[in-house]
Amino acid sequence: MHLLKGYWRGFVGGPDFNDQQTLQFILEDHQLSINLPQSNLITEEPPRPVNFPYKSEGWFDSHKEQQQHNSWVHINTALWMYLPVISFTPSSEYGMLGCSLWIKRLPAGAKIDPFNLKALARFVIDEYDSFHNGDIDENLAAGRNTQIKRDLEKESAARSTPYSEERFAEALKLDIECHGQPPIPPAKIVNFDNHQWVFYQEVRANSRSRKDYYCLGLDQQHYLVCRFTHRVDLGSKHKKWRDHAFAAQEKIIKSIALTPIEESVQIPTENTAGRSNLLETTAAQKS
């Protein structure tokens, strides 16, 4: 039956919601819960942290990671491979869907309220644009588009006939699309089961792979991010699994709940596969 279903769909793997677990995390005075299918990758997993006191002095800075414009504290990551029904080579996978939970902090001086979703939607795009089009910092890989523009200006100046303004703009756009960080679509507010999120994508015209971000305010300085990565290894096979991956993404984001936690509730030391009884009642999610 498994093979027959695979032949009908054109792939095997991906998130299977018949085999899922509920993970719970303590974010200061709130509990975060999410339903995640078991990964189909064989990995050795260390104990999963549960408690994230991100408001404590110095805690965020001592636990944060940074990659390009994103600076975050990692909560959890899950991965699912999409594969052909019959694999003939070790590298024949179609692609992979990943889901990561982060806590992000607003930079000093940012005058926005993360609970104002319209303001947060503007901020996440401005943060991307400012990082890649601003000052150059090789240690952070900042200002990549600025460097590309400077290099093109030098190339134009070295020519016997410098580029016209129109030709320069065309060449710069192409160079950024191929080697830099092109503009991304505006963020928007999306609604799942009456819970609103800020949603935006990092996409490139020359790649089927993409990153989808869902953001939700935690307090006046921090916000929660659920990031989905769609890594496409075989572009010719992407159509077979893209709709399944997007449907799984929506189902996962709908499962996320952020509920106030009572002071008397005992915090576990690590997550287990089943749902622990941290809260007997649910409360409305902040939006």
GROMACS .gro file of C-alpha atoms in nm:
model
  287
    1MET     CA    1   0.000   0.000   0.000
    2HIS     CA    2   0.287   0.236   0.081
    3LEU     CA    3   0.443   0.180  -0.262
    4LEU     CA    4   0.108   0.208  -0.440
    5LYS     CA    5   0.041   0.539  -0.268
    6GLY     CA    6   0.390   0.654  -0.363
    7TYR     CA    7   0.338   0.562  -0.729
    8TRP     CA    8   0.008   0.749  -0.731
    9ARG     CA    9   0.159   1.063  -0.572
   10GLY     CA   10   0.492   1.039  -0.754
   11PHE     CA   11   0.704   1.048  -0.436
   12VAL     CA   12   0.754   0.900  -0.092
   13GLY     CA   13   0.852   1.080   0.226
   14GLY     CA   14   0.756   1.425   0.342
   15PRO     CA   15   0.565   1.499   0.665
   16ASP     CA   16   0.332   1.215   0.770
   17PHE     CA   17   0.067   1.340   1.011
   18ASN     CA   18  -0.028   0.984   1.104
   19ASP     CA   19   0.301   0.976   1.296
   20GLN     CA   20   0.338   1.306   1.479
   21GLN     CA   21   0.431   1.441   1.818
   22THR     CA   22   0.339   1.748   2.019
   23LEU     CA   23   0.638   1.950   2.136
   24GLN     CA   24   0.609   2.208   2.412
   25PHE     CA   25   0.846   2.487   2.512
   26ILE     CA   26   0.846   2.742   2.791
   27LEU     CA   27   0.901   3.097   2.665
   28GLU     CA   28   0.915   3.292   2.991
   29ASP     CA   29   0.550   3.321   3.100
   30HIS     CA   30   0.402   3.144   2.796
   31GLN     CA   31   0.396   2.789   2.670
   32LEU     CA   32   0.456   2.729   2.302
   33SER     CA   33   0.323   2.405   2.156
   34ILE     CA   34   0.349   2.267   1.803
   35ASN     CA   35   0.250   1.942   1.633
   36LEU     CA   36   0.529   1.800   1.417
   37PRO     CA   37   0.539   1.477   1.216
   38GLN     CA   38   0.837   1.256   1.288
   39SER     CA   39   1.134   1.324   1.062
   40ASN     CA   40   1.217   1.061   0.803
   41LEU     CA   41   1.589   1.137   0.841
   42ILE     CA   42   1.798   0.912   1.062
   43THR     CA   43   1.984   1.142   1.299
   44GLU     CA   44   2.122   1.130   1.649
   45GLU     CA   45   1.923   1.385   1.848
   46PRO     CA   46   2.052   1.531   2.174
   47PRO     CA   47   1.802   1.614   2.452
   48ARG     CA   48   1.577   1.895   2.333
   49PRO     CA   49   1.583   2.209   2.554
   50VAL     CA   50   1.246   2.324   2.682
   51ASN     CA   51   1.304   2.639   2.886
   52PHE     CA   52   1.388   2.964   2.701
   53PRO     CA   53   1.416   3.258   2.945
   54TYR     CA   54   1.478   3.504   2.662
   55LYS     CA   55   1.399   3.811   2.876
   56SER     CA   56   1.671   3.733   3.132
   57GLU     CA   57   1.965   3.973   3.123
   58GLY     CA   58   2.240   3.846   2.893
   59TRP     CA   59   2.059   3.522   2.807
   60PHE     CA   60   1.965   3.611   2.450
   61ASP     CA   61   2.314   3.735   2.360
   62SER     CA   62   2.478   3.423   2.501
   63HIS     CA   63   2.250   3.188   2.304
   64LYS     CA   64   2.194   3.372   1.976
   65GLU     CA   65   2.311   3.265   1.631
   66GLN     CA   66   2.353   3.484   1.325
   67GLN     CA   67   2.346   3.419   0.953
   68GLN     CA   68   2.337   3.720   0.723
   69HIS     CA   69   2.045   3.946   0.826
   70ASN     CA   70   1.894   3.698   1.069
   71SER     CA   71   1.998   3.692   1.436
   72TRP     CA   72   1.801   3.447   1.646
   73VAL     CA   73   1.782   3.198   1.933
   74HIS     CA   74   1.710   2.851   1.802
   75ILE     CA   75   1.424   2.656   1.960
   76ASN     CA   76   1.376   2.353   1.736
   77THR     CA   77   1.421   2.224   1.381
   78ALA     CA   78   1.254   1.934   1.199
   79LEU     CA   79   1.337   1.805   0.848
   80TRP     CA   80   1.156   1.582   0.598
   81MET     CA   81   1.300   1.447   0.274
   82TYR     CA   82   1.097   1.392  -0.044
   83LEU     CA   83   1.222   1.092  -0.239
   84PRO     CA   84   1.145   0.892  -0.554
   85VAL     CA   85   0.944   0.575  -0.501
   86ILE     CA   86   1.252   0.373  -0.601
   87SER     CA   87   1.596   0.530  -0.547
   88PHE     CA   88   1.875   0.420  -0.778
   89THR     CA   89   2.146   0.656  -0.648
   90PRO     CA   90   2.216   0.801  -0.301
   91SER     CA   91   2.165   1.157  -0.430
   92SER     CA   92   1.831   1.102  -0.602
   93GLU     CA   93   1.619   1.292  -0.346
   94TYR     CA   94   1.368   1.539  -0.489
   95GLY     CA   95   1.409   1.792  -0.211
   96MET     CA   96   1.352   1.868   0.155
   97LEU     CA   97   1.108   2.059   0.374
   98GLY     CA   98   1.242   2.207   0.697
   99CYS     CA   99   1.063   2.376   0.986
  100SER     CA  100   1.253   2.587   1.240
  101LEU     CA  101   1.129   2.779   1.543
  102TRP     CA  102   1.322   3.091   1.645
  103ILE     CA  103   1.305   3.379   1.889
  104LYS     CA  104   1.417   3.706   1.729
  105ARG     CA  105   1.492   4.035   1.903
  106LEU     CA  106   1.440   4.381   1.762
  107PRO     CA  107   1.765   4.577   1.721
  108ALA     CA  108   1.836   4.861   1.960
  109GLY     CA  109   1.662   5.174   1.843
  110ALA     CA  110   1.389   4.996   1.648
  111LYS     CA  111   1.076   5.193   1.727
  112ILE     CA  112   0.808   4.939   1.647
  113ASP     CA  113   0.567   4.728   1.849
  114PRO     CA  114   0.585   4.358   1.743
  115PHE     CA  115   0.216   4.326   1.831
  116ASN     CA  116   0.141   4.583   1.560
  117LEU     CA  117   0.143   4.338   1.271
  118LYS     CA  118   0.146   4.606   1.001
  119ALA     CA  119   0.455   4.763   1.159
  120LEU     CA  120   0.621   4.422   1.198
  121ALA     CA  121   0.545   4.343   0.832
  122ARG     CA  122   0.726   4.660   0.723
  123PHE     CA  123   1.015   4.597   0.961
  124VAL     CA  124   1.105   4.244   0.840
  125ILE     CA  125   1.134   4.363   0.479
  126ASP     CA  126   1.326   4.678   0.577
  127GLU     CA  127   1.565   4.463   0.784
  128TYR     CA  128   1.638   4.245   0.480
  129ASP     CA  129   1.683   4.540   0.245
  130SER     CA  130   1.896   4.745   0.485
  131PHE     CA  131   2.132   4.456   0.557
  132HIS     CA  132   2.202   4.367   0.195
  133ASN     CA  133   2.196   4.720   0.050
  134GLY     CA  134   2.362   4.901   0.340
  135ASP     CA  135   2.717   4.926   0.471
  136ILE     CA  136   2.963   4.650   0.386
  137ASP     CA  137   3.070   4.422   0.670
  138GLU     CA  138   3.257   4.115   0.551
  139ASN     CA  139   3.238   3.948   0.892
  140LEU     CA  140   2.857   3.948   0.877
  141ALA     CA  141   2.830   3.920   0.497
  142ALA     CA  142   2.645   4.252   0.504
  143GLY     CA  143   2.619   4.493   0.213
  144ARG     CA  144   2.650   4.231  -0.061
  145ASN     CA  145   2.444   4.435  -0.305
  146THR     CA  146   2.641   4.749  -0.216
  147GLN     CA  147   2.964   4.568  -0.306
  148ILE     CA  148   2.818   4.449  -0.636
  149LYS     CA  149   2.717   4.806  -0.721
  150ARG     CA  150   3.065   4.938  -0.639
  151ASP     CA  151   3.231   4.671  -0.852
  152LEU     CA  152   3.002   4.754  -1.143
  153GLU     CA  153   3.078   5.124  -1.105
  154LYS     CA  154   3.451   5.047  -1.129
  155GLU     CA  155   3.392   4.830  -1.435
  156SER     CA  156   3.188   5.105  -1.600
  157ALA     CA  157   3.451   5.370  -1.523
  158ALA     CA  158   3.725   5.153  -1.676
  159ARG     CA  159   3.541   5.126  -2.008
  160SER     CA  160   3.619   5.362  -2.295
  161THR     CA  161   3.244   5.426  -2.306
  162PRO     CA  162   3.091   5.401  -1.957
  163TYR     CA  163   2.752   5.239  -1.920
  164SER     CA  164   2.452   5.460  -1.975
  165GLU     CA  165   2.223   5.506  -1.676
  166GLU     CA  166   1.971   5.262  -1.826
  167ARG     CA  167   2.236   5.001  -1.912
  168PHE     CA  168   2.393   5.033  -1.567
  169ALA     CA  169   2.054   4.974  -1.399
  170GLU     CA  170   1.992   4.665  -1.614
  171ALA     CA  171   2.338   4.521  -1.544
  172LEU     CA  172   2.309   4.590  -1.171
  173LYS     CA  173   1.969   4.417  -1.151
  174LEU     CA  174   2.106   4.111  -1.332
  175ASP     CA  175   2.419   4.093  -1.115
  176ILE     CA  176   2.215   4.115  -0.796
  177GLU     CA  177   1.973   3.847  -0.918
  178CYS     CA  178   2.260   3.613  -1.001
  179HIS     CA  179   2.515   3.688  -0.728
  180GLY     CA  180   2.350   3.911  -0.467
  181GLN     CA  181   2.032   3.934  -0.263
  182PRO     CA  182   1.745   4.048  -0.486
  183PRO     CA  183   1.440   4.230  -0.344
  184ILE     CA  184   1.176   4.006  -0.189
  185PRO     CA  185   0.795   4.046  -0.202
  186PRO     CA  186   0.626   4.266   0.060
  187ALA     CA  187   0.523   4.093   0.381
  188LYS     CA  188   0.152   4.040   0.442
  189ILE     CA  189  -0.076   3.945   0.728
  190VAL     CA  190  -0.226   3.596   0.702
  191ASN     CA  191  -0.496   3.436   0.913
  192PHE     CA  192  -0.506   3.075   1.032
  193ASP     CA  193  -0.795   2.970   1.256
  194ASN     CA  194  -0.848   3.334   1.359
  195HIS     CA  195  -0.480   3.376   1.454
  196GLN     CA  196  -0.289   3.636   1.257
  197TRP     CA  197   0.075   3.608   1.150
  198VAL     CA  198   0.311   3.826   0.950
  199PHE     CA  199   0.417   3.621   0.648
  200TYR     CA  200   0.699   3.686   0.403
  201GLN     CA  201   0.919   3.487   0.165
  202GLU     CA  202   1.279   3.487   0.055
  203VAL     CA  203   1.254   3.384  -0.309
  204ARG     CA  204   1.476   3.412  -0.614
  205ALA     CA  205   1.368   3.421  -0.977
  206ASN     CA  206   1.648   3.178  -1.073
  207SER     CA  207   1.571   2.915  -0.807
  208ARG     CA  208   1.273   2.700  -0.708
  209SER     CA  209   1.400   2.679  -0.351
  210ARG     CA  210   1.257   2.933  -0.107
  211LYS     CA  211   1.216   3.025   0.260
  212ASP     CA  212   0.878   3.109   0.413
  213TYR     CA  213   0.862   3.304   0.740
  214TYR     CA  214   0.571   3.339   0.984
  215CYS     CA  215   0.617   3.598   1.263
  216LEU     CA  216   0.424   3.665   1.583
  217GLY     CA  217   0.492   3.919   1.860
  218LEU     CA  218   0.608   3.787   2.200
  219ASP     CA  219   0.669   4.114   2.388
  220GLN     CA  220   0.780   4.468   2.313
  221GLN     CA  221   1.127   4.357   2.201
  222HIS     CA  222   1.093   3.999   2.077
  223TYR     CA  223   0.893   3.802   1.826
  224LEU     CA  224   0.848   3.436   1.739
  225VAL     CA  225   0.946   3.309   1.394
  226CYS     CA  226   0.845   2.982   1.231
  227ARG     CA  227   1.058   2.938   0.919
  228PHE     CA  228   0.993   2.678   0.650
  229THR     CA  229   1.271   2.600   0.402
  230HIS     CA  230   1.179   2.441   0.070
  231ARG     CA  231   1.500   2.299  -0.075
  232VAL     CA  232   1.452   2.178  -0.432
  233ASP     CA  233   1.721   1.934  -0.547
  234LEU     CA  234   1.560   1.817  -0.873
  235GLY     CA  235   1.369   2.101  -1.034
  236SER     CA  236   1.204   1.869  -1.287
  237LYS     CA  237   1.041   1.676  -1.001
  238HIS     CA  238   0.932   1.972  -0.787
  239LYS     CA  239   0.575   1.970  -0.916
  240LYS     CA  240   0.526   1.622  -0.770
  241TRP     CA  241   0.573   1.732  -0.407
  242ARG     CA  242   0.536   2.111  -0.383
  243ASP     CA  243   0.162   2.107  -0.305
  244HIS     CA  244   0.208   1.838  -0.040
  245ALA     CA  245   0.485   2.043   0.124
  246PHE     CA  246   0.276   2.361   0.126
  247ALA     CA  247  -0.027   2.179   0.271
  248ALA     CA  248   0.196   2.029   0.544
  249GLN     CA  249   0.336   2.376   0.616
  250GLU     CA  250  -0.012   2.520   0.666
  251LYS     CA  251  -0.114   2.229   0.889
  252ILE     CA  252   0.194   2.279   1.108
  253ILE     CA  253   0.145   2.654   1.142
  254LYS     CA  254  -0.220   2.598   1.238
  255SER     CA  255  -0.106   2.365   1.518
  256ILE     CA  256   0.106   2.631   1.691
  257ALA     CA  257  -0.040   2.763   2.016
  258LEU     CA  258   0.100   3.024   2.253
  259THR     CA  259  -0.078   3.013   2.589
  260PRO     CA  260  -0.018   3.187   2.925
  261ILE     CA  261   0.142   2.960   3.180
  262GLU     CA  262   0.051   2.954   3.547
  263GLU     CA  263   0.322   3.011   3.804
  264SER     CA  264   0.237   2.682   3.976
  265VAL     CA  265   0.297   2.475   3.663
  266GLN     CA  266   0.611   2.261   3.684
  267ILE     CA  267   0.848   2.302   3.390
  268PRO     CA  268   0.980   1.975   3.240
  269THR     CA  269   1.350   1.933   3.164
  270GLU     CA  270   1.308   1.798   2.813
  271ASN     CA  271   1.040   1.725   2.553
  272THR     CA  272   0.892   1.383   2.500
  273ALA     CA  273   0.702   1.236   2.208
  274GLY     CA  274   0.365   1.268   2.380
  275ARG     CA  275   0.174   1.571   2.508
  276SER     CA  276   0.263   1.659   2.865
  277ASN     CA  277  -0.004   1.801   3.095
  278LEU     CA  278   0.151   2.145   3.140
  279LEU     CA  279  -0.179   2.320   3.090
  280GLU     CA  280  -0.524   2.185   3.146
  281THR     CA  281  -0.693   2.482   2.982
  282THR     CA  282  -0.619   2.686   2.672
  283ALA     CA  283  -0.625   3.058   2.632
  284ALA     CA  284  -0.656   3.293   2.338
  285GLN     CA  285  -0.335   3.343   2.146
  286LYS     CA  286  -0.189   3.695   2.140
  287SER     CA  287  -0.209   3.855   1.799
   0.00000   0.00000   0.00000
